[in-house]
PDB file of C-alpha atoms in Angstrom:
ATOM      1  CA  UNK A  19    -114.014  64.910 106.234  1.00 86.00           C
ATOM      2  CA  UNK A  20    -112.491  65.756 102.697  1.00 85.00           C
ATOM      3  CA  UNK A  21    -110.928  69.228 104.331  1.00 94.00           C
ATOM      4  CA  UNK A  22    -113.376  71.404 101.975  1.00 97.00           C
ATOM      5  CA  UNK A  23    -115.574  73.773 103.738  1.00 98.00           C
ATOM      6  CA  UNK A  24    -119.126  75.552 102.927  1.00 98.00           C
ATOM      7  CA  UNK A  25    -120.627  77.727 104.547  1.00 97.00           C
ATOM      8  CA  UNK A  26    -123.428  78.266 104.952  1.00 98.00           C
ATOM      9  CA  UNK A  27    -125.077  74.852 105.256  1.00 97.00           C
ATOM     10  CA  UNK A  28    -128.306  75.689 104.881  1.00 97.00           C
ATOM     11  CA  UNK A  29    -129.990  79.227 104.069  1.00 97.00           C
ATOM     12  CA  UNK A  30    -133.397  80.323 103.395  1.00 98.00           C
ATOM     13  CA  UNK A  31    -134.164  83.545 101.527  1.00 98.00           C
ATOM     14  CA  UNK A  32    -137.243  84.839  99.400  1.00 98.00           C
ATOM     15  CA  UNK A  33    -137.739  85.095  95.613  1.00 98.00           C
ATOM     16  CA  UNK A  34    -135.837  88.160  94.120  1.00 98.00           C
ATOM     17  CA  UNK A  35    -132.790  88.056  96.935  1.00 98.00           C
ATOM     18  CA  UNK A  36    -129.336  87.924  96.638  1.00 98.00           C
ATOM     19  CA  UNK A  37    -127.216  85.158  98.172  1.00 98.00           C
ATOM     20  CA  UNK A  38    -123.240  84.484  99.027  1.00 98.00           C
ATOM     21  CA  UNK A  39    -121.857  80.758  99.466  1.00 98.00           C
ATOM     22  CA  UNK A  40    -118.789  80.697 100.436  1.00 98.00           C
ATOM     23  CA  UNK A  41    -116.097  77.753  99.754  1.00 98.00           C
ATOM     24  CA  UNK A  42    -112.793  76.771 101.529  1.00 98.00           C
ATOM     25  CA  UNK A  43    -110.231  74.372  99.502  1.00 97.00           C
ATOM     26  CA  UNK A  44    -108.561  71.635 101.137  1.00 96.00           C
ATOM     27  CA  UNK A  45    -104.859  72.976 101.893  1.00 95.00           C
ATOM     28  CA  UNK A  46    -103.022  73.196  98.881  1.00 92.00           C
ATOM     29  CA  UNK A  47    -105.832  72.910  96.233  1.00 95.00           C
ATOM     30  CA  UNK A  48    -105.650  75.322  93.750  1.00 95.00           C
ATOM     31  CA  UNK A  49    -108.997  74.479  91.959  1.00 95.00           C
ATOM     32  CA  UNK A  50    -112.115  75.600  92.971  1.00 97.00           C
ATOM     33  CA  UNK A  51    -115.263  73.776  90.980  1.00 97.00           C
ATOM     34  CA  UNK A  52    -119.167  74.599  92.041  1.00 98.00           C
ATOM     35  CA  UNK A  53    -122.078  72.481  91.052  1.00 98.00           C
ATOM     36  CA  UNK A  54    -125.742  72.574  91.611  1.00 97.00           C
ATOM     37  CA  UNK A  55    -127.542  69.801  92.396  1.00 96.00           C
ATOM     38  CA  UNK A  56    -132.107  69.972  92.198  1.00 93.00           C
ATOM     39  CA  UNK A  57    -133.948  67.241  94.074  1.00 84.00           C
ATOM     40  CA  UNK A  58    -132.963  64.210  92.884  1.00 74.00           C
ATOM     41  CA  UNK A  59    -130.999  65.158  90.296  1.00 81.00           C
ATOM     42  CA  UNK A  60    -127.523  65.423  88.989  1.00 88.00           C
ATOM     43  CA  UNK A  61    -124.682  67.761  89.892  1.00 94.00           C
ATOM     44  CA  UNK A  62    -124.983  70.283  87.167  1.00 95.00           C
ATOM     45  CA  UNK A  63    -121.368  71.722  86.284  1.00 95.00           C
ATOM     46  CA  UNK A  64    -121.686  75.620  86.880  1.00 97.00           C
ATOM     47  CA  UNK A  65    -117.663  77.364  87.002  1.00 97.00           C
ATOM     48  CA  UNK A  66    -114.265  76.179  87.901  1.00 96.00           C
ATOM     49  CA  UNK A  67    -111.504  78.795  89.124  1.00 96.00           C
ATOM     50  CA  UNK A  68    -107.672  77.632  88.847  1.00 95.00           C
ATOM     51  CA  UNK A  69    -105.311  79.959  91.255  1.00 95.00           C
ATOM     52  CA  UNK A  70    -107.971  82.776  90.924  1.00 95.00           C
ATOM     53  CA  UNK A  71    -108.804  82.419  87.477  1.00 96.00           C
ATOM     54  CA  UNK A  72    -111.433  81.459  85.566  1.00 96.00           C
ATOM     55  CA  UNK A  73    -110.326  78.223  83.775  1.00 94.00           C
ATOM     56  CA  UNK A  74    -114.000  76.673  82.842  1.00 92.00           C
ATOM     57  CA  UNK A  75    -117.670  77.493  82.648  1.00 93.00           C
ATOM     58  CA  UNK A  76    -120.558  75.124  82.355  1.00 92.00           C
ATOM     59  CA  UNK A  77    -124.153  75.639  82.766  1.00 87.00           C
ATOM     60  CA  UNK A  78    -124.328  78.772  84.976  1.00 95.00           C
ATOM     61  CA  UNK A  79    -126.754  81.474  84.695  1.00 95.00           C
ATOM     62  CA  UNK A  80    -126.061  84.940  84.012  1.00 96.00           C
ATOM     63  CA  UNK A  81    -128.051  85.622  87.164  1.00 97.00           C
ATOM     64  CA  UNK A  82    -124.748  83.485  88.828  1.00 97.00           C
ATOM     65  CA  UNK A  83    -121.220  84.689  89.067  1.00 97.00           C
ATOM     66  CA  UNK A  84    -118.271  83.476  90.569  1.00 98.00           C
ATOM     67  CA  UNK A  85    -114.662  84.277  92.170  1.00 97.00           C
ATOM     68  CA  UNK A  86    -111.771  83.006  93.383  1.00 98.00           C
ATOM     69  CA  UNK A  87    -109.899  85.009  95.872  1.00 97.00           C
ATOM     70  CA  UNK A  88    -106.147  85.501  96.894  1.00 96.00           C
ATOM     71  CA  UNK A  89    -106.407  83.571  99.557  1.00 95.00           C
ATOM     72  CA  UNK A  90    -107.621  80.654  97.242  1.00 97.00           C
ATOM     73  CA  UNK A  91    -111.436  80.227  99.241  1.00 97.00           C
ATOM     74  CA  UNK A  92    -114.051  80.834  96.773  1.00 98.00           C
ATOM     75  CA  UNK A  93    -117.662  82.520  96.292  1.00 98.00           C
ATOM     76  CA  UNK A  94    -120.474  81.873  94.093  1.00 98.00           C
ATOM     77  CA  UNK A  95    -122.925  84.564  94.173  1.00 98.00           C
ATOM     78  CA  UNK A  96    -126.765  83.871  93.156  1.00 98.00           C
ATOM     79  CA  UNK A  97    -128.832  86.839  92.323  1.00 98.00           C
ATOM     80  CA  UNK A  98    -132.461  87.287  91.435  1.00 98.00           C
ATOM     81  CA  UNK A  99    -133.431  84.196  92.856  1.00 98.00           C
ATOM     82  CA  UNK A 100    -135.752  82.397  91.945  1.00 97.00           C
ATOM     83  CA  UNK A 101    -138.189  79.629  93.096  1.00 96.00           C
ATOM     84  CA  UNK A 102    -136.317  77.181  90.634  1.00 95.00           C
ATOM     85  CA  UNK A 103    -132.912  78.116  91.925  1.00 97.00           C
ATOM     86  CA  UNK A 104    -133.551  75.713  95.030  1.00 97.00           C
ATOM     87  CA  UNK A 105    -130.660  73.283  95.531  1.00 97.00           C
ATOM     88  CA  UNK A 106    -127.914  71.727  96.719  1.00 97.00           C
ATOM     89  CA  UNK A 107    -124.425  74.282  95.994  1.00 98.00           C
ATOM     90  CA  UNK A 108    -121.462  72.079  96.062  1.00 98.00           C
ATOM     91  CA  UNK A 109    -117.921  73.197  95.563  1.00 98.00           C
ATOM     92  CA  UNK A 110    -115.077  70.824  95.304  1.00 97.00           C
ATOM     93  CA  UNK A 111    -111.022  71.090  95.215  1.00 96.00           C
ATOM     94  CA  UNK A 112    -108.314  69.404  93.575  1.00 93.00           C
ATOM     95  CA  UNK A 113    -104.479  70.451  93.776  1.00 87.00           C
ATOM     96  CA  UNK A 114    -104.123  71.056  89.882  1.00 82.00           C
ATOM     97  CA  UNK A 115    -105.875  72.702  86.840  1.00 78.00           C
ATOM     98  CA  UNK A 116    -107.354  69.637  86.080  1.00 76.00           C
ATOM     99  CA  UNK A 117    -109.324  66.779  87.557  1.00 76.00           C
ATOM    100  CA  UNK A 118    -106.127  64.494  87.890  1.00 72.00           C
ATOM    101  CA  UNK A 119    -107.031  60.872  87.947  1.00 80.00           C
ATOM    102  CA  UNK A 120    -110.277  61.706  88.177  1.00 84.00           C
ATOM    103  CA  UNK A 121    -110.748  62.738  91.839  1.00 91.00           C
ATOM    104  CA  UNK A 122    -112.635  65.960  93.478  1.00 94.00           C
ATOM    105  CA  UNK A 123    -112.703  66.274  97.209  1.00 96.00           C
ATOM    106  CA  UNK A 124    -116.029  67.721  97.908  1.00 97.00           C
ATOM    107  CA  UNK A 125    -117.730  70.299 100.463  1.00 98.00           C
ATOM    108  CA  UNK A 126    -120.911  69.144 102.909  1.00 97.00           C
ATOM    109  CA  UNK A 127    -122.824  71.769 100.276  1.00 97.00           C
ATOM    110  CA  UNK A 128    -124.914  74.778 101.271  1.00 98.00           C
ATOM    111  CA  UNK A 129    -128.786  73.810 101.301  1.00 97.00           C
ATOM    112  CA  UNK A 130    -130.457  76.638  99.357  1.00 98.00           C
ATOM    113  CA  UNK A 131    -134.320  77.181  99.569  1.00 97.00           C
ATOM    114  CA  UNK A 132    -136.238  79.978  98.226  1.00 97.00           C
ATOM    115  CA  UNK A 133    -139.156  80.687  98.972  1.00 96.00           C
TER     116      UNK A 133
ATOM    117  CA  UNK B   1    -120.973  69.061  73.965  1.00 68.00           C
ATOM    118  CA  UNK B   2    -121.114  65.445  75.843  1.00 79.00           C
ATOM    119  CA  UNK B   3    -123.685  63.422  78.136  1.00 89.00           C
ATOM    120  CA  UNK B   4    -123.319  60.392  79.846  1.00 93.00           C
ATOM    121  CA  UNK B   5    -125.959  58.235  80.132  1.00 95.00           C
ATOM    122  CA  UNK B   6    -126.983  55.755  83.408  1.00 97.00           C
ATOM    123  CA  UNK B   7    -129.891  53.560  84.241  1.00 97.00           C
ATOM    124  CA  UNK B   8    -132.020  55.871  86.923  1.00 95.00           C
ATOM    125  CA  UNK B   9    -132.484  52.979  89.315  1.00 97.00           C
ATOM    126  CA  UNK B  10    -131.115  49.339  90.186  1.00 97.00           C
ATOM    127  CA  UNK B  11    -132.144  47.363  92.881  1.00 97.00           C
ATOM    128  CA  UNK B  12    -130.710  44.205  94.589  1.00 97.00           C
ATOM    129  CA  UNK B  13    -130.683  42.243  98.008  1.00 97.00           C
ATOM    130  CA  UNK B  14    -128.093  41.989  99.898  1.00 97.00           C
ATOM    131  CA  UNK B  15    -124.864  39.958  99.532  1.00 97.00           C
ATOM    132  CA  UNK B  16    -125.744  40.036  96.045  1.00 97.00           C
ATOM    133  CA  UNK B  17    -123.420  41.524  93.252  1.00 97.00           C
ATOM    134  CA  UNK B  18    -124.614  44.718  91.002  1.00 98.00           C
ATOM    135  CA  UNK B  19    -123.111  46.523  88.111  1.00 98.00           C
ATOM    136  CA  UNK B  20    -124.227  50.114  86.908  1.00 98.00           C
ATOM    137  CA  UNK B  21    -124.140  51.017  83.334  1.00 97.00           C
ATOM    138  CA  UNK B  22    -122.385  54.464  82.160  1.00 97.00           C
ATOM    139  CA  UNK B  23    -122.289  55.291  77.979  1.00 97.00           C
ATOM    140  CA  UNK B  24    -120.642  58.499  77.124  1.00 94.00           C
ATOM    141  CA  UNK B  25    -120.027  60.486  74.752  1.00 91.00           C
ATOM    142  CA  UNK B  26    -117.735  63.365  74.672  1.00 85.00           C
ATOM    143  CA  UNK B  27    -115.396  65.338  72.153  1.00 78.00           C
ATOM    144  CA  UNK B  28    -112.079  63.827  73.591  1.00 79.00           C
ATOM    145  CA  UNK B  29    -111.681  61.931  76.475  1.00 80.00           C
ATOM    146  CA  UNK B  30    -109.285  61.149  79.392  1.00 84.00           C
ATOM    147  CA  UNK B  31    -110.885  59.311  81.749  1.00 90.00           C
ATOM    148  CA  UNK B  32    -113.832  57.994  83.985  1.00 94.00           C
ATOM    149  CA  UNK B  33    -114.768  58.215  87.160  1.00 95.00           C
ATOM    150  CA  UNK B  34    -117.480  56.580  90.006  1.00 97.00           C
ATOM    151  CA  UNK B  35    -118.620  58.722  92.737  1.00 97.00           C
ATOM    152  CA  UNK B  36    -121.214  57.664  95.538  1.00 98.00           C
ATOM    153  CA  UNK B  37    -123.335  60.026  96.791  1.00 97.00           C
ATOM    154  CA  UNK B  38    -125.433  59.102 100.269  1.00 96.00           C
ATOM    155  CA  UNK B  39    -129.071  60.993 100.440  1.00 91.00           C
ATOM    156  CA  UNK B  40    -128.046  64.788 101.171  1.00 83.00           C
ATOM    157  CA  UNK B  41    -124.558  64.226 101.362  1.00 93.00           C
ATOM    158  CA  UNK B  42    -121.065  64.860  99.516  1.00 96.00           C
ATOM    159  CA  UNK B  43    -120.395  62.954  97.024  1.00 97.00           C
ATOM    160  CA  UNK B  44    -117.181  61.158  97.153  1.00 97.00           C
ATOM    161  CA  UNK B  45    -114.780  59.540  94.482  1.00 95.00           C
ATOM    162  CA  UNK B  46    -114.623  55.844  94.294  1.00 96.00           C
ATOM    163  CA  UNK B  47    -112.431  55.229  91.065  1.00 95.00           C
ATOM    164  CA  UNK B  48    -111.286  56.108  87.830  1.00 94.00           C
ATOM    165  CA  UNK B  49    -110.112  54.379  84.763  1.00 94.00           C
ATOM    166  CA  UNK B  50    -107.866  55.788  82.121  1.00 91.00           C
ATOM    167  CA  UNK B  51    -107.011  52.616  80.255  1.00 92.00           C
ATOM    168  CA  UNK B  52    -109.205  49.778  79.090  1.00 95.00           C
ATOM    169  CA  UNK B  53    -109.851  47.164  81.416  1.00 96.00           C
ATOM    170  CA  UNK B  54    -111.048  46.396  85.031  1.00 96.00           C
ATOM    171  CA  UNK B  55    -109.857  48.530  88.183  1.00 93.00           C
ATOM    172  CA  UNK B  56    -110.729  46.670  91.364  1.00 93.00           C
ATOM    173  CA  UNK B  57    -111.110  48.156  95.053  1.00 88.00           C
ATOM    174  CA  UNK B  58    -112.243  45.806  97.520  1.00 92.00           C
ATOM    175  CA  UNK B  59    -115.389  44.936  96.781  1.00 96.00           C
ATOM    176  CA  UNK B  60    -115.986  47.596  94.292  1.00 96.00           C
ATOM    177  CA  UNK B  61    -114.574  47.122  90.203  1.00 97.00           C
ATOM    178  CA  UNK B  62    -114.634  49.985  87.623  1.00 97.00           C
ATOM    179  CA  UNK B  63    -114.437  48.329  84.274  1.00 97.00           C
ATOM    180  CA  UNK B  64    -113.599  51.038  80.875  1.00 96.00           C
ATOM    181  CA  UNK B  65    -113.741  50.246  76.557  1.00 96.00           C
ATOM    182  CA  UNK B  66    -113.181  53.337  75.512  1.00 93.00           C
ATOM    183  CA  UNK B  67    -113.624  51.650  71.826  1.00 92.00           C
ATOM    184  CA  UNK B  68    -117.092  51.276  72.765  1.00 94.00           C
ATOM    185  CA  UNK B  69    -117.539  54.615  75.261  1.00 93.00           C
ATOM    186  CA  UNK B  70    -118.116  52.677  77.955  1.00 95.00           C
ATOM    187  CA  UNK B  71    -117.879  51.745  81.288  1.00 97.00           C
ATOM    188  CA  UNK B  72    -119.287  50.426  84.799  1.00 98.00           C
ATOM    189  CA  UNK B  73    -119.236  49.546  88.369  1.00 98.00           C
ATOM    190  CA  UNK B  74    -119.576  46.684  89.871  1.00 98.00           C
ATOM    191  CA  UNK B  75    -120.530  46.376  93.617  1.00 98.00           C
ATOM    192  CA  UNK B  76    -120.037  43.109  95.101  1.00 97.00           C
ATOM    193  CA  UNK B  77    -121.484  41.780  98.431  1.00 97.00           C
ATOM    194  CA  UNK B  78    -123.834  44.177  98.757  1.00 98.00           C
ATOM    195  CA  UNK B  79    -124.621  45.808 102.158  1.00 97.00           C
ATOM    196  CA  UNK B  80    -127.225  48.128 103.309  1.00 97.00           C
ATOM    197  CA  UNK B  81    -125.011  50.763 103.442  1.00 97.00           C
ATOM    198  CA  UNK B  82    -124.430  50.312  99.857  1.00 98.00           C
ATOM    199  CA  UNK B  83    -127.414  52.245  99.313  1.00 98.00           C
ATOM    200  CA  UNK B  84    -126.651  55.646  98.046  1.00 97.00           C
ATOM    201  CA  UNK B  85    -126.496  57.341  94.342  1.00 96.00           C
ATOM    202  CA  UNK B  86    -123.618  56.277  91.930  1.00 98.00           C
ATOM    203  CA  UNK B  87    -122.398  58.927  89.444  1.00 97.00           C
ATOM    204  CA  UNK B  88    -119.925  58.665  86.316  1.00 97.00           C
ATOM    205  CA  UNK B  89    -118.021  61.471  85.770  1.00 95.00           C
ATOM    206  CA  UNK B  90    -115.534  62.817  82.489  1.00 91.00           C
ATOM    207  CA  UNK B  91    -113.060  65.645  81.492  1.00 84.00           C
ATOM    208  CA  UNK B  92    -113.794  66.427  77.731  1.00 80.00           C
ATOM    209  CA  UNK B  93    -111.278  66.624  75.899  1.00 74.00           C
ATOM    210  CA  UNK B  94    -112.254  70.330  74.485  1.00 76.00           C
ATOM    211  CA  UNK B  95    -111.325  71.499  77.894  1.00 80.00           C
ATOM    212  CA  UNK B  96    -109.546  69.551  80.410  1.00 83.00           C
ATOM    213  CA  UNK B  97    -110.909  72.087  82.986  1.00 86.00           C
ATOM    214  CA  UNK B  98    -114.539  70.670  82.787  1.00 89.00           C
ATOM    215  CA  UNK B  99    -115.619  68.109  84.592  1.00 91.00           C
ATOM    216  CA  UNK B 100    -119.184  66.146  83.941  1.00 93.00           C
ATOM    217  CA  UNK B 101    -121.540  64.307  86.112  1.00 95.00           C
ATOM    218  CA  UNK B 102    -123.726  61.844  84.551  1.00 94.00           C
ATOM    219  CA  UNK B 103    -127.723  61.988  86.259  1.00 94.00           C
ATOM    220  CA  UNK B 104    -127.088  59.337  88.560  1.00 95.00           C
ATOM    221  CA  UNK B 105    -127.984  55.781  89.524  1.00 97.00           C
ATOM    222  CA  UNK B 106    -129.989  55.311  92.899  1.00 96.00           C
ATOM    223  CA  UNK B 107    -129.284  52.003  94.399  1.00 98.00           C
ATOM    224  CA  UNK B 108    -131.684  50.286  96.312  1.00 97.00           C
ATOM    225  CA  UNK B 109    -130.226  47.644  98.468  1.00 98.00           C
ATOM    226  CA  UNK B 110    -133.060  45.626  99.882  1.00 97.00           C
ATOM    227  CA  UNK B 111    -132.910  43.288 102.939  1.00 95.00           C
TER     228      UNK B 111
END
Protein backbone atom coordinates (compact mmCIF):
# COMPACT_ATOMS: atom_id res chain seq x y z
CA UNK A 1 0.00 0.00 0.00
CA UNK A 2 1.94 3.23 -1.15
CA UNK A 3 -0.64 5.47 1.19
CA UNK A 4 -2.13 7.18 -2.15
CA UNK A 5 -5.77 6.87 -2.59
CA UNK A 6 -8.30 6.94 -5.76
CA UNK A 7 -11.40 6.89 -5.78
CA UNK A 8 -13.32 5.77 -7.61
CA UNK A 9 -11.82 2.46 -8.74
CA UNK A 10 -13.75 1.79 -11.40
CA UNK A 11 -16.65 3.94 -13.12
CA UNK A 12 -18.70 3.53 -16.10
CA UNK A 13 -20.39 6.47 -17.83
CA UNK A 14 -21.67 7.14 -21.51
CA UNK A 15 -20.13 9.18 -24.36
CA UNK A 16 -20.65 13.02 -23.83
CA UNK A 17 -20.59 12.78 -19.69
CA UNK A 18 -18.71 14.42 -17.28
CA UNK A 19 -16.53 12.60 -14.74
CA UNK A 20 -14.61 13.47 -11.20
CA UNK A 21 -11.52 11.25 -9.96
CA UNK A 22 -10.53 12.07 -7.01
CA UNK A 23 -6.80 11.61 -5.50
CA UNK A 24 -5.46 11.45 -1.86
CA UNK A 25 -1.49 12.05 -1.32
CA UNK A 26 0.41 9.99 0.94
CA UNK A 27 0.81 12.20 4.27
CA UNK A 28 3.08 14.85 3.68
CA UNK A 29 3.32 14.83 -0.18
CA UNK A 30 2.97 17.97 -1.61
CA UNK A 31 2.92 16.84 -5.33
CA UNK A 32 0.12 15.65 -6.99
CA UNK A 33 0.96 14.04 -10.72
CA UNK A 34 -2.02 12.25 -12.95
CA UNK A 35 -1.37 9.99 -15.85
CA UNK A 36 -3.46 8.08 -18.24
CA UNK A 37 -2.73 4.89 -19.16
CA UNK A 38 -4.91 3.04 -22.73
CA UNK A 39 -4.80 -0.74 -22.96
CA UNK A 40 -1.56 -1.76 -23.07
CA UNK A 41 0.03 1.22 -23.26
CA UNK A 42 2.16 3.71 -21.49
CA UNK A 43 1.37 6.14 -18.69
CA UNK A 44 0.83 9.27 -20.64
CA UNK A 45 1.97 12.41 -18.46
CA UNK A 46 -1.27 14.66 -18.21
CA UNK A 47 -0.68 17.65 -15.05
CA UNK A 48 1.31 17.87 -11.92
CA UNK A 49 0.12 20.28 -8.97
CA UNK A 50 2.90 21.36 -6.29
CA UNK A 51 1.11 22.74 -2.87
CA UNK A 52 -1.98 23.68 -5.03
CA UNK A 53 -0.34 24.95 -7.92
CA UNK A 54 0.09 24.14 -11.18
CA UNK A 55 3.85 23.36 -11.60
CA UNK A 56 3.70 21.12 -15.03
CA UNK A 57 1.48 20.13 -17.90
CA UNK A 58 1.96 17.32 -20.34
CA UNK A 59 -0.32 15.82 -22.77
CA UNK A 60 -3.78 16.71 -21.37
CA UNK A 61 -6.71 17.66 -23.32
CA UNK A 62 -8.51 20.77 -23.16
CA UNK A 63 -11.56 18.61 -22.57
CA UNK A 64 -9.34 17.70 -19.04
CA UNK A 65 -8.65 20.02 -16.19
CA UNK A 66 -7.17 19.68 -13.01
CA UNK A 67 -6.86 21.00 -9.22
CA UNK A 68 -5.22 20.76 -6.28
CA UNK A 69 -7.05 21.64 -3.18
CA UNK A 70 -6.15 23.13 0.33
CA UNK A 71 -6.27 20.20 1.83
CA UNK A 72 -3.57 18.88 -0.67
CA UNK A 73 -6.10 15.74 -2.25
CA UNK A 74 -6.49 16.34 -5.83
CA UNK A 75 -9.16 16.14 -8.83
CA UNK A 76 -8.89 15.62 -12.41
CA UNK A 77 -12.01 16.34 -14.14
CA UNK A 78 -12.80 14.67 -17.72
CA UNK A 79 -15.47 16.27 -19.75
CA UNK A 80 -17.04 15.42 -23.06
CA UNK A 81 -16.03 12.03 -22.94
CA UNK A 82 -15.37 10.22 -25.33
CA UNK A 83 -15.14 6.54 -26.49
CA UNK A 84 -11.24 7.03 -26.75
CA UNK A 85 -10.96 8.52 -23.31
CA UNK A 86 -11.16 4.84 -21.82
CA UNK A 87 -8.31 4.18 -19.37
CA UNK A 88 -6.52 3.69 -16.56
CA UNK A 89 -6.32 7.46 -14.33
CA UNK A 90 -3.38 7.23 -12.11
CA UNK A 91 -2.25 9.90 -9.74
CA UNK A 92 0.92 9.67 -7.82
CA UNK A 93 2.70 11.75 -4.81
CA UNK A 94 6.03 12.71 -3.88
CA UNK A 95 6.99 15.08 -0.83
CA UNK A 96 8.74 17.80 -3.10
CA UNK A 97 8.31 19.84 -6.37
CA UNK A 98 10.19 17.44 -8.07
CA UNK A 99 10.53 13.73 -8.66
CA UNK A 100 13.50 13.40 -6.08
CA UNK A 101 15.63 10.42 -6.82
CA UNK A 102 13.38 9.40 -9.10
CA UNK A 103 10.53 7.89 -7.03
CA UNK A 104 6.49 8.39 -7.29
CA UNK A 105 4.31 6.52 -4.89
CA UNK A 106 1.34 5.64 -6.91
CA UNK A 107 -2.62 5.26 -6.45
CA UNK A 108 -4.56 1.66 -7.28
CA UNK A 109 -5.98 4.07 -10.38
CA UNK A 110 -9.63 4.68 -11.23
CA UNK A 111 -10.79 2.23 -14.16
CA UNK A 112 -12.59 4.51 -16.62
CA UNK A 113 -14.91 3.02 -19.39
CA UNK A 114 -17.12 4.84 -21.64
CA UNK A 115 -19.39 3.60 -23.34
CA UNK B 1 10.42 17.51 -26.30
CA UNK B 2 11.97 13.88 -25.27
CA UNK B 3 11.01 10.03 -25.76
CA UNK B 4 12.46 7.14 -24.43
CA UNK B 5 12.61 4.27 -26.29
CA UNK B 6 12.20 0.26 -24.98
CA UNK B 7 11.96 -3.06 -26.69
CA UNK B 8 7.92 -3.88 -26.48
CA UNK B 9 8.53 -7.44 -25.33
CA UNK B 10 11.33 -9.84 -23.82
CA UNK B 11 10.86 -13.18 -22.88
CA UNK B 12 12.91 -15.67 -20.76
CA UNK B 13 12.55 -18.92 -18.54
CA UNK B 14 12.98 -18.96 -15.36
CA UNK B 15 16.15 -18.71 -13.21
CA UNK B 16 17.48 -17.13 -16.16
CA UNK B 17 18.96 -13.50 -16.20
CA UNK B 18 17.28 -10.57 -18.49
CA UNK B 19 18.19 -7.03 -19.21
CA UNK B 20 15.72 -4.36 -20.75
CA UNK B 21 16.97 -1.72 -23.00
CA UNK B 22 15.94 2.14 -22.36
CA UNK B 23 17.56 5.06 -25.01
CA UNK B 24 16.49 8.53 -24.25
CA UNK B 25 16.59 11.50 -25.29
CA UNK B 26 15.66 14.61 -23.54
CA UNK B 27 16.65 18.44 -23.37
CA UNK B 28 18.56 18.10 -19.96
CA UNK B 29 18.61 15.36 -17.82
CA UNK B 30 18.79 14.30 -14.12
CA UNK B 31 18.13 10.99 -13.83
CA UNK B 32 16.52 7.49 -14.62
CA UNK B 33 14.28 5.47 -13.24
CA UNK B 34 12.69 1.53 -13.46
CA UNK B 35 9.22 1.01 -12.48
CA UNK B 36 7.30 -2.46 -12.63
CA UNK B 37 3.96 -2.46 -13.35
CA UNK B 38 1.83 -5.98 -12.68
CA UNK B 39 -1.33 -6.40 -15.26
CA UNK B 40 -3.93 -3.68 -13.91
CA UNK B 41 -1.98 -2.59 -11.17
CA UNK B 42 0.18 0.46 -9.73
CA UNK B 43 3.14 0.80 -10.90
CA UNK B 44 5.87 0.93 -8.44
CA UNK B 45 9.54 2.36 -8.42
CA UNK B 46 12.35 -0.05 -8.51
CA UNK B 47 15.50 2.30 -8.99
CA UNK B 48 17.08 5.21 -10.23
CA UNK B 49 20.46 6.23 -11.39
CA UNK B 50 21.88 9.69 -11.40
CA UNK B 51 25.51 8.89 -12.05
CA UNK B 52 27.10 6.54 -14.54
CA UNK B 53 27.46 3.14 -13.57
CA UNK B 54 25.57 0.07 -12.13
CA UNK B 55 22.99 0.37 -9.11
CA UNK B 56 22.26 -3.08 -7.73
CA UNK B 57 19.11 -4.25 -5.56
CA UNK B 58 18.98 -7.77 -4.86
CA UNK B 59 18.49 -9.40 -7.74
CA UNK B 60 17.60 -6.44 -9.75
CA UNK B 61 20.72 -3.88 -11.38
CA UNK B 62 19.98 -0.48 -13.04
CA UNK B 63 22.98 0.29 -15.13
CA UNK B 64 23.20 4.44 -16.66
CA UNK B 65 25.93 6.20 -19.62
CA UNK B 66 24.53 9.20 -19.80
CA UNK B 67 27.43 9.84 -22.59
CA UNK B 68 25.57 7.49 -24.61
CA UNK B 69 21.69 8.25 -23.22
CA UNK B 70 21.41 5.14 -21.94
CA UNK B 71 20.46 2.76 -19.60
CA UNK B 72 18.92 -0.73 -18.40
CA UNK B 73 17.73 -3.29 -16.04
CA UNK B 74 18.84 -6.28 -15.38
CA UNK B 75 16.67 -8.99 -13.66
CA UNK B 76 18.47 -11.87 -12.39
CA UNK B 77 17.01 -15.29 -11.34
CA UNK B 78 14.02 -14.86 -12.84
CA UNK B 79 10.73 -15.95 -11.16
CA UNK B 80 7.25 -16.15 -12.31
CA UNK B 81 6.34 -13.37 -10.49
CA UNK B 82 8.79 -11.44 -12.41
CA UNK B 83 6.28 -11.15 -14.97
CA UNK B 84 4.87 -7.72 -15.14
CA UNK B 85 5.65 -4.43 -17.41
CA UNK B 86 9.02 -2.53 -16.84
CA UNK B 87 8.99 1.24 -17.48
CA UNK B 88 11.96 3.91 -17.67
CA UNK B 89 11.14 7.04 -16.53
CA UNK B 90 13.05 10.92 -16.76
CA UNK B 91 12.71 14.57 -15.48
CA UNK B 92 13.75 16.86 -18.48
CA UNK B 93 15.75 19.15 -17.78
CA UNK B 94 13.37 22.08 -19.35
CA UNK B 95 11.21 21.44 -16.38
CA UNK B 96 12.14 19.50 -13.44
CA UNK B 97 8.36 19.24 -12.72
CA UNK B 98 7.76 16.70 -15.62
CA UNK B 99 8.14 13.43 -15.32
CA UNK B 100 8.20 10.79 -18.48
CA UNK B 101 7.27 7.23 -18.89
CA UNK B 102 8.80 5.38 -21.62
CA UNK B 103 5.93 2.72 -23.51
CA UNK B 104 6.93 -0.12 -21.59
CA UNK B 105 8.55 -3.54 -21.73
CA UNK B 106 6.19 -6.64 -21.04
CA UNK B 107 8.11 -9.46 -19.61
CA UNK B 108 7.22 -12.81 -20.21
CA UNK B 109 8.68 -15.18 -17.76
CA UNK B 110 8.05 -18.66 -19.02
CA UNK B 111 8.21 -21.91 -16.97
Amino acid sequence: DSGVTQTPKHLITATGQRVTLRCSPRSGDLSVYWYQQSLDQGLQFLIQYYNGEERAKGNILERFSAQQFPDLHSELNLSSLELGDSALYFCASTPRQEVAAGELFFGEGSRLTVL
Amino acid sequence: GQSLEQPSEVTAVEGAIVQINCTYQTSGFYGLSWYQQHDGGAPTFLSYNALDGLEETGRFSSFLSRSDSYGYLLLQELQMKDSASYFCAVSPGDNFNKFYFGSGTKLNVKP
